[in-house]
Amino acid sequence: MTCRVEVLFTPTEFRALRERDLARTTCVVFDVLRATSTIVTALAAGAASVLPVNEIAEALAVRRQRPDVLLAGERDGLRIGAALTGGIEFDLGNSPREFTAARVAGKTIVMTTTNGTRALRACAGAERILVASFLNLEATADFLGRENPESLLLVCAGTGKDAALEDTLAAGALCDALKSAKLEHELEDAALIARDAFLQARQDLAHAIGEARNARRLLRQPELRDDVEFCLRRNAFPLVAANEADGGIRRLR
Ligand code: MLT
């Protein structure tokens, strides 16, 4: 069967997913800068699971039930501090470089970010949800080639309310990689747009992404600027990250 491949570029589109039956759809979520890159890095460092939640209050509620979890995430790009929680400091922000084995191995991490974890939660009814980034792009494409889904929805988390170039380019890179992954597929127009944007930018992705709003924001901040280069390392972590029945994201292989 030929797999139909669609791309959603903006939060307005992913919020509308609640109206849609995703029971036979595999969603692949991209928030290259930085939530999905951070989740992939955490799993590569040995985290047991990452549970995405929409709101800070939900993260705090999980911590009350399970004091052993780590709290992670950002608002305005920065680690969530006591002023936003009524006194509790989150353990980690949203910089993938913080998620070392020493900090996260064996841990469950509850995470809330502005766009990325919301995009993941918006896919809740999907047959399967994969967490993707440039760090695990090829492993994700190969997995899709083996799984042969009926329908594939690439969900770009975006920046604020808008599309994000880095997510579009990563979704386009995945569309391009499906060929070598031997998935029989057909790209819908949005997927063709993403793939063509990637093919045009691929010779110098760092330059193209450096012009994007999210990258410019990170590059302006000395403590966050190295995250951009970190997140653009192609296939640094050859793992597949997928949701499980409890909503947590785990490493499949
Ligand atoms: C998000 O989820 O909106 C982003 O990952 C923001 C960030 O770079 O921290």
Tab-separated table of N, CA and C in Angstrom, residues 7 9 30 32 133-134 137 154 156 164-176 193-202 204-212 232 234:
chain	number	residue	atom	x	y	z
A	7	VAL	N	2.430	17.165	5.599
A	7	VAL	CA	3.198	17.978	6.555
A	7	VAL	C	2.292	19.086	7.092
A	9	PHE	N	2.617	22.707	9.053
A	9	PHE	CA	3.690	23.679	9.296
A	9	PHE	C	3.518	24.501	10.580
A	30	PHE	N	8.448	17.260	14.911
A	30	PHE	CA	9.739	17.954	14.837
A	30	PHE	C	9.675	19.265	15.612
A	32	VAL	N	12.993	21.043	16.128
A	32	VAL	CA	14.449	20.925	16.037
A	32	VAL	C	15.138	21.839	17.056
A	133	SER	N	14.238	14.558	14.875
A	133	SER	CA	15.115	15.728	14.845
A	133	SER	C	16.211	15.391	13.840
A	134	PHE	N	17.100	16.337	13.573
A	134	PHE	CA	18.236	15.974	12.712
A	134	PHE	C	19.104	14.910	13.403
A	137	LEU	N	17.418	11.440	12.431
A	137	LEU	CA	16.593	11.477	11.216
A	137	LEU	C	16.619	10.155	10.436
A	154	LEU	N	3.705	14.523	9.217
A	154	LEU	CA	4.879	15.159	9.812
A	154	LEU	C	4.427	16.482	10.414
A	156	CYS	N	5.225	19.852	12.336
A	156	CYS	CA	6.253	20.834	12.703
A	156	CYS	C	5.717	21.668	13.864
A	164	ALA	N	8.219	27.314	11.501
A	164	ALA	CA	9.653	27.461	11.793
A	164	ALA	C	10.444	26.805	10.666
A	165	LEU	N	11.401	27.548	10.122
A	165	LEU	CA	12.182	27.039	8.994
A	165	LEU	C	12.901	25.734	9.341
A	166	GLU	N	13.482	25.666	10.560
A	166	GLU	CA	14.279	24.477	10.902
A	166	GLU	C	13.414	23.213	10.967
A	167	ASP	N	12.155	23.371	11.425
A	167	ASP	CA	11.269	22.201	11.477
A	167	ASP	C	10.840	21.805	10.063
A	168	THR	N	10.569	22.812	9.233
A	168	THR	CA	10.185	22.535	7.840
A	168	THR	C	11.318	21.803	7.120
A	169	LEU	N	12.559	22.258	7.342
A	169	LEU	CA	13.692	21.620	6.659
A	169	LEU	C	13.917	20.191	7.160
A	170	ALA	N	13.717	19.966	8.453
A	170	ALA	CA	13.883	18.599	8.976
A	170	ALA	C	12.770	17.690	8.438
A	171	ALA	N	11.544	18.205	8.375
A	171	ALA	CA	10.444	17.405	7.801
A	171	ALA	C	10.757	17.105	6.331
A	172	GLY	N	11.304	18.096	5.624
A	172	GLY	CA	11.685	17.889	4.221
A	172	GLY	C	12.805	16.868	4.093
A	173	ALA	N	13.744	16.888	5.028
A	173	ALA	CA	14.842	15.900	5.009
A	173	ALA	C	14.287	14.498	5.211
A	174	LEU	N	13.282	14.378	6.074
A	174	LEU	CA	12.678	13.056	6.274
A	174	LEU	C	11.950	12.608	5.002
A	175	CYS	N	11.225	13.535	4.372
A	175	CYS	CA	10.539	13.197	3.104
A	175	CYS	C	11.568	12.680	2.101
A	176	ASP	N	12.718	13.327	2.041
A	176	ASP	CA	13.762	12.928	1.100
A	176	ASP	C	14.334	11.552	1.475
A	193	ILE	N	6.602	20.766	-0.723
A	193	ILE	CA	7.175	22.084	-0.381
A	193	ILE	C	8.334	21.900	0.607
A	194	ALA	N	8.104	21.086	1.643
A	194	ALA	CA	9.146	20.870	2.660
A	194	ALA	C	10.359	20.177	2.033
A	195	ARG	N	10.102	19.144	1.215
A	195	ARG	CA	11.233	18.418	0.611
A	195	ARG	C	12.046	19.338	-0.304
A	196	ASP	N	11.352	20.152	-1.106
A	196	ASP	CA	12.080	21.019	-2.030
A	196	ASP	C	12.870	22.093	-1.274
A	197	ALA	N	12.291	22.581	-0.166
A	197	ALA	CA	13.026	23.559	0.659
A	197	ALA	C	14.296	22.910	1.207
A	198	PHE	N	14.169	21.653	1.658
A	198	PHE	CA	15.357	20.955	2.180
A	198	PHE	C	16.407	20.770	1.078
A	199	LEU	N	15.964	20.327	-0.099
A	199	LEU	CA	16.937	20.056	-1.173
A	199	LEU	C	17.690	21.332	-1.557
A	200	GLN	N	16.991	22.453	-1.486
A	200	GLN	CA	17.623	23.729	-1.818
A	200	GLN	C	18.623	24.165	-0.744
A	201	ALA	N	18.326	23.827	0.518
A	201	ALA	CA	19.155	24.318	1.631
A	201	ALA	C	20.222	23.317	2.066
A	202	ARG	N	20.170	22.083	1.577
A	202	ARG	CA	20.950	20.993	2.172
A	202	ARG	C	22.463	21.217	2.137
A	204	ASP	N	24.148	23.822	2.776
A	204	ASP	CA	24.594	24.583	3.944
A	204	ASP	C	23.422	24.821	4.892
A	205	LEU	N	23.033	23.722	5.533
A	205	LEU	CA	21.863	23.787	6.425
A	205	LEU	C	22.090	24.761	7.583
A	206	ALA	N	23.340	24.771	8.102
A	206	ALA	CA	23.625	25.629	9.256
A	206	ALA	C	23.396	27.088	8.887
A	207	HIS	N	23.782	27.458	7.668
A	207	HIS	CA	23.578	28.838	7.233
A	207	HIS	C	22.085	29.130	7.092
A	208	ALA	N	21.363	28.221	6.424
A	208	ALA	CA	19.923	28.441	6.211
A	208	ALA	C	19.208	28.557	7.550
A	209	ILE	N	19.504	27.648	8.468
A	209	ILE	CA	18.794	27.632	9.750
A	209	ILE	C	19.246	28.793	10.635
A	210	GLY	N	20.495	29.218	10.454
A	210	GLY	CA	20.997	30.369	11.213
A	210	GLY	C	20.194	31.641	10.961
A	211	GLU	N	19.499	31.681	9.821
A	211	GLU	CA	18.684	32.866	9.510
A	211	GLU	C	17.289	32.796	10.126
A	212	ALA	N	16.925	31.617	10.647
A	212	ALA	CA	15.566	31.433	11.167
A	212	ALA	C	15.401	32.134	12.519
A	232	LEU	N	21.951	20.485	15.110
A	232	LEU	CA	22.037	20.285	13.660
A	232	LEU	C	22.949	19.118	13.283
A	234	ARG	N	23.746	15.811	12.138
A	234	ARG	CA	22.917	14.800	11.466
A	234	ARG	C	23.238	13.413	11.983
